[in-house]
PDB file of C-alpha atoms in Angstrom:
ATOM      1  CA  UNK A 705      -0.280   0.136   0.092  1.00 51.00           C
ATOM      2  CA  UNK A 706       2.550   2.625   0.906  1.00 49.00           C
ATOM      3  CA  UNK A 707       4.888   2.223  -2.258  1.00 55.00           C
ATOM      4  CA  UNK A 708       1.521   2.398  -4.818  1.00 55.00           C
ATOM      5  CA  UNK A 709       0.660   5.748  -2.112  1.00 50.00           C
ATOM      6  CA  UNK A 710       4.955   6.453  -3.245  1.00 50.00           C
ATOM      7  CA  UNK A 711       4.264   6.109  -6.867  1.00 56.00           C
ATOM      8  CA  UNK A 712       1.289   7.862  -7.001  1.00 50.00           C
ATOM      9  CA  UNK A 713       2.815  10.591  -5.476  1.00 43.00           C
ATOM     10  CA  UNK A 714       5.551  10.220  -7.477  1.00 56.00           C
ATOM     11  CA  UNK A 715       3.453  10.384 -10.740  1.00 55.00           C
ATOM     12  CA  UNK A 716       2.184  13.851  -9.857  1.00 48.00           C
ATOM     13  CA  UNK A 717       5.017  15.939  -9.052  1.00 50.00           C
ATOM     14  CA  UNK A 718       6.123  14.119 -12.747  1.00 53.00           C
ATOM     15  CA  UNK A 719       2.812  15.282 -14.151  1.00 46.00           C
ATOM     16  CA  UNK A 720       3.443  18.776 -11.965  1.00 46.00           C
ATOM     17  CA  UNK A 721       6.926  19.279 -13.443  1.00 49.00           C
ATOM     18  CA  UNK A 722       6.619  18.130 -17.042  1.00 46.00           C
ATOM     19  CA  UNK A 723       3.700  21.173 -17.172  1.00 44.00           C
ATOM     20  CA  UNK A 724       5.243  23.771 -15.230  1.00 43.00           C
ATOM     21  CA  UNK A 725       7.832  23.224 -17.734  1.00 43.00           C
ATOM     22  CA  UNK A 726       5.324  23.444 -20.860  1.00 47.00           C
ATOM     23  CA  UNK A 727       3.482  26.058 -19.823  1.00 41.00           C
ATOM     24  CA  UNK A 728       7.475  27.946 -19.004  1.00 45.00           C
ATOM     25  CA  UNK A 729       8.042  27.029 -22.361  1.00 55.00           C
ATOM     26  CA  UNK A 730       4.946  28.527 -23.805  1.00 72.00           C
ATOM     27  CA  UNK A 731       5.605  31.661 -21.637  1.00 93.00           C
ATOM     28  CA  UNK A 732       6.346  34.529 -24.663  1.00 97.00           C
ATOM     29  CA  UNK A 733       9.831  35.844 -24.251  1.00 98.00           C
ATOM     30  CA  UNK A 734       9.584  39.086 -22.545  1.00 98.00           C
ATOM     31  CA  UNK A 735      12.087  41.923 -24.902  1.00 98.00           C
ATOM     32  CA  UNK A 736      12.462  45.576 -25.662  1.00 99.00           C
ATOM     33  CA  UNK A 737      13.033  46.406 -28.610  1.00 99.00           C
ATOM     34  CA  UNK A 738      15.903  49.326 -28.574  1.00 99.00           C
ATOM     35  CA  UNK A 739      15.799  50.858 -33.255  1.00 98.00           C
ATOM     36  CA  UNK A 740      17.413  53.638 -35.371  1.00 98.00           C
ATOM     37  CA  UNK A 741      14.321  52.754 -38.498  1.00 98.00           C
ATOM     38  CA  UNK A 742      13.516  54.892 -40.111  1.00 97.00           C
ATOM     39  CA  UNK A 743      17.011  55.329 -41.890  1.00 96.00           C
ATOM     40  CA  UNK A 744      18.269  51.461 -43.342  1.00 95.00           C
ATOM     41  CA  UNK A 745      15.076  48.735 -44.014  1.00 96.00           C
ATOM     42  CA  UNK A 746      16.151  45.783 -42.015  1.00 97.00           C
ATOM     43  CA  UNK A 747      14.592  47.408 -38.810  1.00 98.00           C
ATOM     44  CA  UNK A 748      11.701  47.666 -40.907  1.00 98.00           C
ATOM     45  CA  UNK A 749      11.344  43.699 -40.822  1.00 98.00           C
ATOM     46  CA  UNK A 750      12.589  43.002 -37.811  1.00 98.00           C
ATOM     47  CA  UNK A 751       9.480  45.040 -36.180  1.00 98.00           C
ATOM     48  CA  UNK A 752       7.532  42.486 -38.844  1.00 98.00           C
ATOM     49  CA  UNK A 753       8.714  39.695 -37.796  1.00 98.00           C
ATOM     50  CA  UNK A 754       8.469  40.561 -33.816  1.00 98.00           C
ATOM     51  CA  UNK A 755       4.835  41.608 -34.121  1.00 98.00           C
ATOM     52  CA  UNK A 756       4.035  38.185 -36.181  1.00 98.00           C
ATOM     53  CA  UNK A 757       5.162  36.230 -33.117  1.00 98.00           C
ATOM     54  CA  UNK A 758       3.309  34.478 -30.583  1.00 97.00           C
ATOM     55  CA  UNK A 759       6.546  33.804 -28.574  1.00 97.00           C
ATOM     56  CA  UNK A 760       7.515  37.410 -28.262  1.00 98.00           C
ATOM     57  CA  UNK A 761       5.814  40.110 -25.692  1.00 98.00           C
ATOM     58  CA  UNK A 762       6.954  43.481 -27.022  1.00 98.00           C
ATOM     59  CA  UNK A 763       7.110  45.836 -23.428  1.00 98.00           C
ATOM     60  CA  UNK A 764       7.873  48.110 -25.688  1.00 98.00           C
ATOM     61  CA  UNK A 765      10.255  49.579 -28.455  1.00 99.00           C
ATOM     62  CA  UNK A 766      12.776  52.596 -27.754  1.00 98.00           C
ATOM     63  CA  UNK A 767      14.745  54.950 -30.466  1.00 98.00           C
ATOM     64  CA  UNK A 768      18.124  55.370 -31.599  1.00 98.00           C
ATOM     65  CA  UNK A 769      20.191  57.214 -32.565  1.00 97.00           C
ATOM     66  CA  UNK A 770      20.094  60.425 -35.063  1.00 97.00           C
ATOM     67  CA  UNK A 771      15.667  62.191 -34.563  1.00 97.00           C
ATOM     68  CA  UNK A 772      14.994  59.713 -31.751  1.00 98.00           C
ATOM     69  CA  UNK A 773      11.351  61.972 -31.924  1.00 98.00           C
ATOM     70  CA  UNK A 774      11.408  61.399 -36.086  1.00 98.00           C
ATOM     71  CA  UNK A 775      11.108  57.755 -35.524  1.00 98.00           C
ATOM     72  CA  UNK A 776       8.897  57.719 -32.361  1.00 98.00           C
ATOM     73  CA  UNK A 777       5.869  59.061 -34.724  1.00 98.00           C
ATOM     74  CA  UNK A 778       6.668  56.149 -37.740  1.00 98.00           C
ATOM     75  CA  UNK A 779       6.734  53.559 -34.750  1.00 98.00           C
ATOM     76  CA  UNK A 780       3.355  55.538 -33.538  1.00 98.00           C
ATOM     77  CA  UNK A 781       2.272  54.826 -36.718  1.00 98.00           C
ATOM     78  CA  UNK A 782       3.122  51.937 -38.579  1.00 98.00           C
ATOM     79  CA  UNK A 783       2.489  50.030 -34.981  1.00 98.00           C
ATOM     80  CA  UNK A 784      -0.991  51.718 -34.631  1.00 98.00           C
ATOM     81  CA  UNK A 785      -2.062  51.086 -38.301  1.00 98.00           C
ATOM     82  CA  UNK A 786      -1.221  47.270 -37.793  1.00 98.00           C
ATOM     83  CA  UNK A 787      -3.092  47.414 -34.466  1.00 98.00           C
ATOM     84  CA  UNK A 788      -0.583  47.238 -32.222  1.00 98.00           C
ATOM     85  CA  UNK A 789      -1.459  50.738 -31.302  1.00 98.00           C
ATOM     86  CA  UNK A 790      -1.107  49.720 -27.003  1.00 98.00           C
ATOM     87  CA  UNK A 791       3.146  49.017 -27.121  1.00 98.00           C
ATOM     88  CA  UNK A 792       4.682  51.579 -25.544  1.00 98.00           C
ATOM     89  CA  UNK A 793       7.479  53.433 -27.605  1.00 98.00           C
ATOM     90  CA  UNK A 794       9.866  55.704 -25.520  1.00 98.00           C
ATOM     91  CA  UNK A 795      12.369  58.212 -27.080  1.00 98.00           C
ATOM     92  CA  UNK A 796      16.132  58.019 -27.216  1.00 98.00           C
ATOM     93  CA  UNK A 797      18.289  60.339 -27.264  1.00 98.00           C
ATOM     94  CA  UNK A 798      18.483  62.639 -29.689  1.00 97.00           C
ATOM     95  CA  UNK A 799      22.184  62.381 -32.004  1.00 97.00           C
ATOM     96  CA  UNK A 800      23.121  65.189 -34.889  1.00 93.00           C
ATOM     97  CA  UNK A 801      26.412  64.188 -36.802  1.00 84.00           C
ATOM     98  CA  UNK A 802      24.144  60.721 -38.032  1.00 81.00           C
ATOM     99  CA  UNK A 803      25.620  60.366 -41.501  1.00 81.00           C
ATOM    100  CA  UNK A 804      22.349  58.306 -43.208  1.00 86.00           C
ATOM    101  CA  UNK A 805      19.793  59.512 -44.441  1.00 91.00           C
ATOM    102  CA  UNK A 806      16.564  59.401 -43.001  1.00 95.00           C
ATOM    103  CA  UNK A 807      14.603  57.118 -45.356  1.00 95.00           C
ATOM    104  CA  UNK A 808      11.490  57.263 -44.375  1.00 97.00           C
ATOM    105  CA  UNK A 809      10.991  60.299 -43.011  1.00 97.00           C
ATOM    106  CA  UNK A 810       7.507  61.001 -45.101  1.00 97.00           C
ATOM    107  CA  UNK A 811       5.846  57.681 -43.358  1.00 98.00           C
ATOM    108  CA  UNK A 812       6.761  58.484 -40.100  1.00 98.00           C
ATOM    109  CA  UNK A 813       5.499  62.045 -40.345  1.00 98.00           C
ATOM    110  CA  UNK A 814       2.766  60.776 -41.255  1.00 97.00           C
ATOM    111  CA  UNK A 815       2.580  59.339 -38.004  1.00 98.00           C
ATOM    112  CA  UNK A 816       2.007  61.082 -34.330  1.00 98.00           C
ATOM    113  CA  UNK A 817       4.690  62.052 -31.343  1.00 97.00           C
ATOM    114  CA  UNK A 818       3.653  60.503 -28.599  1.00 97.00           C
ATOM    115  CA  UNK A 819       3.652  61.204 -25.330  1.00 95.00           C
ATOM    116  CA  UNK A 820       7.531  61.859 -24.394  1.00 95.00           C
ATOM    117  CA  UNK A 821       8.967  59.058 -22.372  1.00 97.00           C
ATOM    118  CA  UNK A 822      12.392  58.843 -21.754  1.00 98.00           C
ATOM    119  CA  UNK A 823      14.622  55.434 -22.963  1.00 98.00           C
ATOM    120  CA  UNK A 824      16.987  54.524 -21.053  1.00 98.00           C
ATOM    121  CA  UNK A 825      14.518  55.695 -18.528  1.00 98.00           C
ATOM    122  CA  UNK A 826      12.293  53.705 -19.124  1.00 98.00           C
ATOM    123  CA  UNK A 827      14.320  50.398 -19.859  1.00 98.00           C
ATOM    124  CA  UNK A 828      15.453  50.996 -16.130  1.00 98.00           C
ATOM    125  CA  UNK A 829      12.053  51.107 -14.969  1.00 98.00           C
ATOM    126  CA  UNK A 830      10.892  47.990 -16.847  1.00 98.00           C
ATOM    127  CA  UNK A 831      13.821  45.903 -15.430  1.00 98.00           C
ATOM    128  CA  UNK A 832      13.075  46.310 -11.881  1.00 98.00           C
ATOM    129  CA  UNK A 833       9.608  45.295 -12.220  1.00 98.00           C
ATOM    130  CA  UNK A 834      10.582  42.141 -14.064  1.00 98.00           C
ATOM    131  CA  UNK A 835      14.022  40.837 -13.229  1.00 98.00           C
ATOM    132  CA  UNK A 836      15.828  38.566 -14.677  1.00 98.00           C
ATOM    133  CA  UNK A 837      13.141  38.455 -16.907  1.00 98.00           C
ATOM    134  CA  UNK A 838      13.379  41.196 -19.530  1.00 98.00           C
ATOM    135  CA  UNK A 839      16.158  40.702 -23.261  1.00 98.00           C
ATOM    136  CA  UNK A 840      17.019  44.076 -24.183  1.00 98.00           C
ATOM    137  CA  UNK A 841      16.714  43.760 -28.579  1.00 98.00           C
ATOM    138  CA  UNK A 842      19.560  46.036 -29.169  1.00 98.00           C
ATOM    139  CA  UNK A 843      19.666  47.031 -33.224  1.00 98.00           C
ATOM    140  CA  UNK A 844      20.997  50.364 -33.208  1.00 98.00           C
ATOM    141  CA  UNK A 845      23.684  52.106 -32.191  1.00 98.00           C
ATOM    142  CA  UNK A 846      24.525  51.971 -28.579  1.00 98.00           C
ATOM    143  CA  UNK A 847      23.424  54.657 -27.402  1.00 98.00           C
ATOM    144  CA  UNK A 848      20.356  54.704 -24.704  1.00 98.00           C
ATOM    145  CA  UNK A 849      21.754  51.394 -23.291  1.00 98.00           C
ATOM    146  CA  UNK A 850      25.355  53.448 -22.286  1.00 98.00           C
ATOM    147  CA  UNK A 851      23.227  56.410 -20.820  1.00 98.00           C
ATOM    148  CA  UNK A 852      20.947  53.603 -18.993  1.00 98.00           C
ATOM    149  CA  UNK A 853      24.436  51.039 -17.598  1.00 98.00           C
ATOM    150  CA  UNK A 854      25.233  54.572 -16.381  1.00 98.00           C
ATOM    151  CA  UNK A 855      22.333  55.913 -14.197  1.00 98.00           C
ATOM    152  CA  UNK A 856      22.216  52.608 -13.128  1.00 98.00           C
ATOM    153  CA  UNK A 857      24.311  49.614 -14.031  1.00 98.00           C
ATOM    154  CA  UNK A 858      23.117  47.725 -11.086  1.00 98.00           C
ATOM    155  CA  UNK A 859      19.779  47.435 -12.436  1.00 98.00           C
ATOM    156  CA  UNK A 860      21.249  47.342 -15.435  1.00 98.00           C
ATOM    157  CA  UNK A 861      23.052  43.404 -14.867  1.00 98.00           C
ATOM    158  CA  UNK A 862      19.409  42.336 -13.781  1.00 98.00           C
ATOM    159  CA  UNK A 863      18.634  42.366 -17.444  1.00 98.00           C
ATOM    160  CA  UNK A 864      18.171  38.448 -18.574  1.00 98.00           C
ATOM    161  CA  UNK A 865      19.869  39.243 -21.385  1.00 98.00           C
ATOM    162  CA  UNK A 866      21.270  41.375 -24.525  1.00 98.00           C
ATOM    163  CA  UNK A 867      20.096  40.044 -28.185  1.00 98.00           C
ATOM    164  CA  UNK A 868      22.201  42.733 -29.868  1.00 98.00           C
ATOM    165  CA  UNK A 869      22.801  42.712 -34.012  1.00 98.00           C
ATOM    166  CA  UNK A 870      26.560  44.988 -34.150  1.00 98.00           C
ATOM    167  CA  UNK A 871      30.253  44.272 -34.314  1.00 98.00           C
ATOM    168  CA  UNK A 872      32.843  42.512 -37.398  1.00 98.00           C
ATOM    169  CA  UNK A 873      34.322  39.181 -35.562  1.00 98.00           C
ATOM    170  CA  UNK A 874      35.935  37.951 -39.611  1.00 97.00           C
ATOM    171  CA  UNK A 875      34.414  39.171 -41.783  1.00 95.00           C
ATOM    172  CA  UNK A 876      33.545  41.985 -42.960  1.00 95.00           C
ATOM    173  CA  UNK A 877      30.774  43.726 -45.255  1.00 92.00           C
ATOM    174  CA  UNK A 878      30.069  41.586 -48.528  1.00 87.00           C
ATOM    175  CA  UNK A 879      27.903  42.369 -51.697  1.00 78.00           C
ATOM    176  CA  UNK A 880      26.127  39.275 -51.598  1.00 75.00           C
ATOM    177  CA  UNK A 881      27.154  35.725 -50.668  1.00 74.00           C
ATOM    178  CA  UNK A 882      28.700  35.190 -53.452  1.00 78.00           C
ATOM    179  CA  UNK A 883      31.582  37.593 -53.802  1.00 81.00           C
ATOM    180  CA  UNK A 884      34.916  37.351 -51.032  1.00 82.00           C
ATOM    181  CA  UNK A 885      33.923  39.005 -47.672  1.00 81.00           C
ATOM    182  CA  UNK A 886      36.153  42.375 -46.263  1.00 90.00           C
ATOM    183  CA  UNK A 887      38.698  42.036 -43.741  1.00 92.00           C
ATOM    184  CA  UNK A 888      37.154  42.766 -40.322  1.00 96.00           C
ATOM    185  CA  UNK A 889      35.708  46.224 -41.034  1.00 95.00           C
ATOM    186  CA  UNK A 890      33.796  48.944 -37.525  1.00 96.00           C
ATOM    187  CA  UNK A 891      30.730  47.849 -37.791  1.00 97.00           C
ATOM    188  CA  UNK A 892      27.750  50.824 -38.671  1.00 96.00           C
ATOM    189  CA  UNK A 893      26.502  49.874 -34.557  1.00 98.00           C
ATOM    190  CA  UNK A 894      29.775  49.797 -32.964  1.00 98.00           C
ATOM    191  CA  UNK A 895      31.833  53.020 -34.064  1.00 97.00           C
ATOM    192  CA  UNK A 896      28.760  55.737 -33.481  1.00 97.00           C
ATOM    193  CA  UNK A 897      28.941  55.437 -30.427  1.00 98.00           C
ATOM    194  CA  UNK A 898      31.550  53.711 -29.160  1.00 98.00           C
ATOM    195  CA  UNK A 899      31.681  53.964 -25.872  1.00 98.00           C
ATOM    196  CA  UNK A 900      28.050  52.644 -25.569  1.00 98.00           C
ATOM    197  CA  UNK A 901      29.452  49.736 -26.890  1.00 98.00           C
ATOM    198  CA  UNK A 902      32.167  49.692 -24.119  1.00 98.00           C
ATOM    199  CA  UNK A 903      29.400  49.954 -21.309  1.00 98.00           C
ATOM    200  CA  UNK A 904      27.487  47.710 -23.094  1.00 98.00           C
ATOM    201  CA  UNK A 905      30.916  45.230 -23.787  1.00 98.00           C
ATOM    202  CA  UNK A 906      31.781  45.146 -20.121  1.00 98.00           C
ATOM    203  CA  UNK A 907      29.045  45.130 -18.131  1.00 98.00           C
ATOM    204  CA  UNK A 908      29.031  41.607 -16.793  1.00 97.00           C
ATOM    205  CA  UNK A 909      25.435  40.883 -18.668  1.00 98.00           C
ATOM    206  CA  UNK A 910      24.572  37.651 -20.871  1.00 98.00           C
ATOM    207  CA  UNK A 911      25.132  39.108 -23.820  1.00 98.00           C
ATOM    208  CA  UNK A 912      24.380  37.666 -27.478  1.00 98.00           C
ATOM    209  CA  UNK A 913      26.049  38.737 -30.529  1.00 98.00           C
ATOM    210  CA  UNK A 914      25.419  38.638 -33.835  1.00 98.00           C
ATOM    211  CA  UNK A 915      28.024  40.741 -36.239  1.00 98.00           C
ATOM    212  CA  UNK A 916      27.617  41.609 -39.642  1.00 97.00           C
ATOM    213  CA  UNK A 917      30.030  37.534 -40.688  1.00 97.00           C
ATOM    214  CA  UNK A 918      26.151  35.729 -39.804  1.00 97.00           C
ATOM    215  CA  UNK A 919      24.335  38.727 -40.585  1.00 97.00           C
ATOM    216  CA  UNK A 920      24.185  39.758 -44.731  1.00 96.00           C
ATOM    217  CA  UNK A 921      21.143  37.740 -46.008  1.00 96.00           C
ATOM    218  CA  UNK A 922      18.988  39.773 -48.314  1.00 95.00           C
ATOM    219  CA  UNK A 923      15.838  39.979 -48.895  1.00 96.00           C
ATOM    220  CA  UNK A 924      15.863  38.265 -52.663  1.00 94.00           C
ATOM    221  CA  UNK A 925      13.135  39.611 -55.482  1.00 94.00           C
ATOM    222  CA  UNK A 926      10.856  36.220 -54.992  1.00 96.00           C
ATOM    223  CA  UNK A 927      10.129  36.661 -51.680  1.00 97.00           C
ATOM    224  CA  UNK A 928      10.308  40.375 -51.913  1.00 96.00           C
ATOM    225  CA  UNK A 929       7.387  40.355 -53.744  1.00 96.00           C
ATOM    226  CA  UNK A 930       5.414  37.861 -51.821  1.00 97.00           C
ATOM    227  CA  UNK A 931       5.564  40.042 -49.232  1.00 97.00           C
ATOM    228  CA  UNK A 932       5.521  43.466 -50.666  1.00 96.00           C
ATOM    229  CA  UNK A 933       1.974  42.270 -52.706  1.00 96.00           C
ATOM    230  CA  UNK A 934      -0.125  39.897 -49.592  1.00 98.00           C
ATOM    231  CA  UNK A 935      -1.909  43.005 -48.845  1.00 97.00           C
ATOM    232  CA  UNK A 936      -1.960  42.241 -44.641  1.00 98.00           C
ATOM    233  CA  UNK A 937      -1.573  45.532 -42.473  1.00 98.00           C
ATOM    234  CA  UNK A 938       1.865  44.428 -42.089  1.00 98.00           C
ATOM    235  CA  UNK A 939       3.205  43.847 -45.139  1.00 98.00           C
ATOM    236  CA  UNK A 940       1.459  47.106 -46.327  1.00 98.00           C
ATOM    237  CA  UNK A 941       3.354  49.056 -44.235  1.00 98.00           C
ATOM    238  CA  UNK A 942       6.562  46.968 -44.469  1.00 98.00           C
ATOM    239  CA  UNK A 943       5.565  47.819 -48.267  1.00 98.00           C
ATOM    240  CA  UNK A 944       4.859  51.861 -48.057  1.00 98.00           C
ATOM    241  CA  UNK A 945       8.031  51.137 -45.860  1.00 97.00           C
ATOM    242  CA  UNK A 946      10.403  49.759 -48.886  1.00 96.00           C
ATOM    243  CA  UNK A 947       8.747  51.921 -51.274  1.00 95.00           C
ATOM    244  CA  UNK A 948      10.746  55.262 -50.500  1.00 95.00           C
ATOM    245  CA  UNK A 949      14.009  53.819 -48.778  1.00 95.00           C
ATOM    246  CA  UNK A 950      14.575  52.147 -51.719  1.00 92.00           C
ATOM    247  CA  UNK A 951      13.618  55.734 -54.280  1.00 91.00           C
ATOM    248  CA  UNK A 952      15.688  57.916 -51.204  1.00 87.00           C
ATOM    249  CA  UNK A 953      19.366  58.765 -52.267  1.00 74.00           C
ATOM    250  CA  UNK A 954      21.714  56.512 -50.293  1.00 70.00           C
ATOM    251  CA  UNK A 955      25.018  54.936 -50.441  1.00 66.00           C
ATOM    252  CA  UNK A 956      23.536  51.564 -50.363  1.00 63.00           C
ATOM    253  CA  UNK A 957      21.108  51.138 -52.926  1.00 61.00           C
ATOM    254  CA  UNK A 958      20.373  47.791 -53.380  1.00 72.00           C
ATOM    255  CA  UNK A 959      16.802  46.461 -54.977  1.00 80.00           C
ATOM    256  CA  UNK A 960      18.541  43.617 -52.463  1.00 87.00           C
ATOM    257  CA  UNK A 961      18.061  44.359 -48.796  1.00 92.00           C
ATOM    258  CA  UNK A 962      20.453  43.235 -46.222  1.00 94.00           C
ATOM    259  CA  UNK A 963      18.118  42.147 -42.959  1.00 97.00           C
ATOM    260  CA  UNK A 964      21.049  42.155 -40.828  1.00 98.00           C
ATOM    261  CA  UNK A 965      18.238  43.522 -37.948  1.00 98.00           C
ATOM    262  CA  UNK A 966      15.896  40.569 -38.540  1.00 98.00           C
ATOM    263  CA  UNK A 967      18.573  38.065 -38.088  1.00 98.00           C
ATOM    264  CA  UNK A 968      18.405  38.943 -34.113  1.00 98.00           C
ATOM    265  CA  UNK A 969      14.545  38.199 -33.878  1.00 98.00           C
ATOM    266  CA  UNK A 970      14.460  35.384 -36.111  1.00 98.00           C
ATOM    267  CA  UNK A 971      17.785  33.375 -33.320  1.00 98.00           C
ATOM    268  CA  UNK A 972      15.438  35.139 -30.653  1.00 98.00           C
ATOM    269  CA  UNK A 973      11.928  32.950 -32.409  1.00 98.00           C
ATOM    270  CA  UNK A 974      14.412  29.898 -32.621  1.00 98.00           C
ATOM    271  CA  UNK A 975      18.193  29.650 -31.348  1.00 98.00           C
ATOM    272  CA  UNK A 976      19.426  27.867 -34.761  1.00 98.00           C
ATOM    273  CA  UNK A 977      18.641  30.159 -37.270  1.00 98.00           C
ATOM    274  CA  UNK A 978      22.605  31.273 -36.168  1.00 98.00           C
ATOM    275  CA  UNK A 979      24.189  29.312 -33.628  1.00 98.00           C
ATOM    276  CA  UNK A 980      26.945  30.550 -30.556  1.00 98.00           C
ATOM    277  CA  UNK A 981      30.216  29.976 -29.660  1.00 98.00           C
ATOM    278  CA  UNK A 982      31.537  32.209 -26.730  1.00 98.00           C
ATOM    279  CA  UNK A 983      34.308  34.087 -26.892  1.00 98.00           C
ATOM    280  CA  UNK A 984      36.033  37.313 -25.826  1.00 98.00           C
ATOM    281  CA  UNK A 985      35.355  40.517 -27.369  1.00 98.00           C
ATOM    282  CA  UNK A 986      36.306  44.014 -26.356  1.00 98.00           C
ATOM    283  CA  UNK A 987      35.958  47.579 -28.179  1.00 98.00           C
ATOM    284  CA  UNK A 988      38.414  48.907 -29.035  1.00 98.00           C
ATOM    285  CA  UNK A 989      38.795  52.516 -28.995  1.00 98.00           C
ATOM    286  CA  UNK A 990      38.431  53.105 -33.120  1.00 98.00           C
ATOM    287  CA  UNK A 991      35.619  51.029 -32.787  1.00 98.00           C
ATOM    288  CA  UNK A 992      36.621  47.383 -33.900  1.00 98.00           C
ATOM    289  CA  UNK A 993      35.506  44.056 -31.696  1.00 98.00           C
ATOM    290  CA  UNK A 994      38.174  42.267 -31.067  1.00 98.00           C
ATOM    291  CA  UNK A 995      39.254  38.735 -30.378  1.00 97.00           C
ATOM    292  CA  UNK A 996      41.121  38.357 -27.002  1.00 97.00           C
ATOM    293  CA  UNK A 997      41.866  35.262 -24.652  1.00 97.00           C
ATOM    294  CA  UNK A 998      40.737  34.885 -22.133  1.00 96.00           C
ATOM    295  CA  UNK A 999      37.168  34.234 -19.804  1.00 97.00           C
ATOM    296  CA  UNK A1000      34.363  34.291 -22.445  1.00 98.00           C
ATOM    297  CA  UNK A1001      31.961  37.731 -21.732  1.00 98.00           C
ATOM    298  CA  UNK A1002      30.006  36.859 -25.081  1.00 98.00           C
ATOM    299  CA  UNK A1003      28.054  34.673 -26.881  1.00 98.00           C
ATOM    300  CA  UNK A1004      28.881  35.018 -30.688  1.00 98.00           C
ATOM    301  CA  UNK A1005      27.086  33.872 -33.626  1.00 98.00           C
ATOM    302  CA  UNK A1006      29.970  33.673 -37.011  1.00 98.00           C
ATOM    303  CA  UNK A1007      27.902  32.237 -39.451  1.00 97.00           C
ATOM    304  CA  UNK A1008      23.653  31.737 -39.923  1.00 97.00           C
ATOM    305  CA  UNK A1009      21.320  29.315 -41.040  1.00 98.00           C
ATOM    306  CA  UNK A1010      19.877  30.828 -44.155  1.00 97.00           C
ATOM    307  CA  UNK A1011      17.301  28.274 -45.472  1.00 97.00           C
ATOM    308  CA  UNK A1012      15.847  28.174 -41.439  1.00 98.00           C
ATOM    309  CA  UNK A1013      15.966  31.779 -41.495  1.00 98.00           C
ATOM    310  CA  UNK A1014      13.373  31.896 -44.679  1.00 98.00           C
ATOM    311  CA  UNK A1015      11.600  29.578 -42.518  1.00 98.00           C
ATOM    312  CA  UNK A1016      11.004  31.145 -39.632  1.00 98.00           C
ATOM    313  CA  UNK A1017      10.692  34.587 -40.979  1.00 98.00           C
ATOM    314  CA  UNK A1018       8.318  34.294 -44.742  1.00 98.00           C
ATOM    315  CA  UNK A1019       5.091  32.343 -43.663  1.00 98.00           C
ATOM    316  CA  UNK A1020       4.919  34.019 -40.463  1.00 98.00           C
ATOM    317  CA  UNK A1021       5.298  37.874 -42.513  1.00 98.00           C
ATOM    318  CA  UNK A1022       2.719  36.633 -44.472  1.00 98.00           C
ATOM    319  CA  UNK A1023       0.266  35.080 -42.035  1.00 94.00           C
ATOM    320  CA  UNK A1024      -2.813  38.037 -42.537  1.00 86.00           C
TER     321      UNK A1024
END
């Protein structure tokens, strides 16, 4: 009798443990997105994938670099017109001397400026409310992140992790996958604010880094036409933003955009998209992300699975 009871209790505990594990697995990942949407087009596609992914709960979006108020207007319009107007938008630190054109300004100007919320303060407040639960998705220059660390490093340290697009570790930019990559480059998000990048890489927070080595995935004609002609609220917004981007004067003009910022989003949905290895990465005074000997401080993805990437991206963006 006693042994039967013991087996029953163990069985109940096993069922309970399995149920808890399934619930934990099903719970959406909480994310704050820090992005410089409006210049290059990959930010818009990253946001589109986020909005179409039930595995991710967007706690808020903070605007980074350049005209952060106009970026907030762009976000307000896109979120409102796609049925996501409840997502908080926080305005980051305005910077001058941005060398990249705000290619999607006309779309942004038809948005409404949301109530002004300080980006660094918003990050820290949400981390305090949900310690150990939030991933900070860093998709632009790291100015807001540096400000948050400077203001309250202890609270910033309670992030679950930072997943970022940035840096160049073993190879640089390339025109296509069929030509050799350049040598290691000073990547835009890092070199735009070197001091803030240095603060992040020495913060002690777990970092998952997707540099240009693994994020130069191009959106070819077949996929592009399927998405931009789909006709949903999200793909209609992407179509407008894409055509403003392609119509603007820009040194990297191409009808096949590189989806740099989409790769960290796809990785959050399925880590097999971008397998990582532990490395020690330090940001030097010129903005290079250098490998060093010593204890690893970053998980780095050096090569992505492009087939799996599109298996995630396309069905989600083609949902109504």
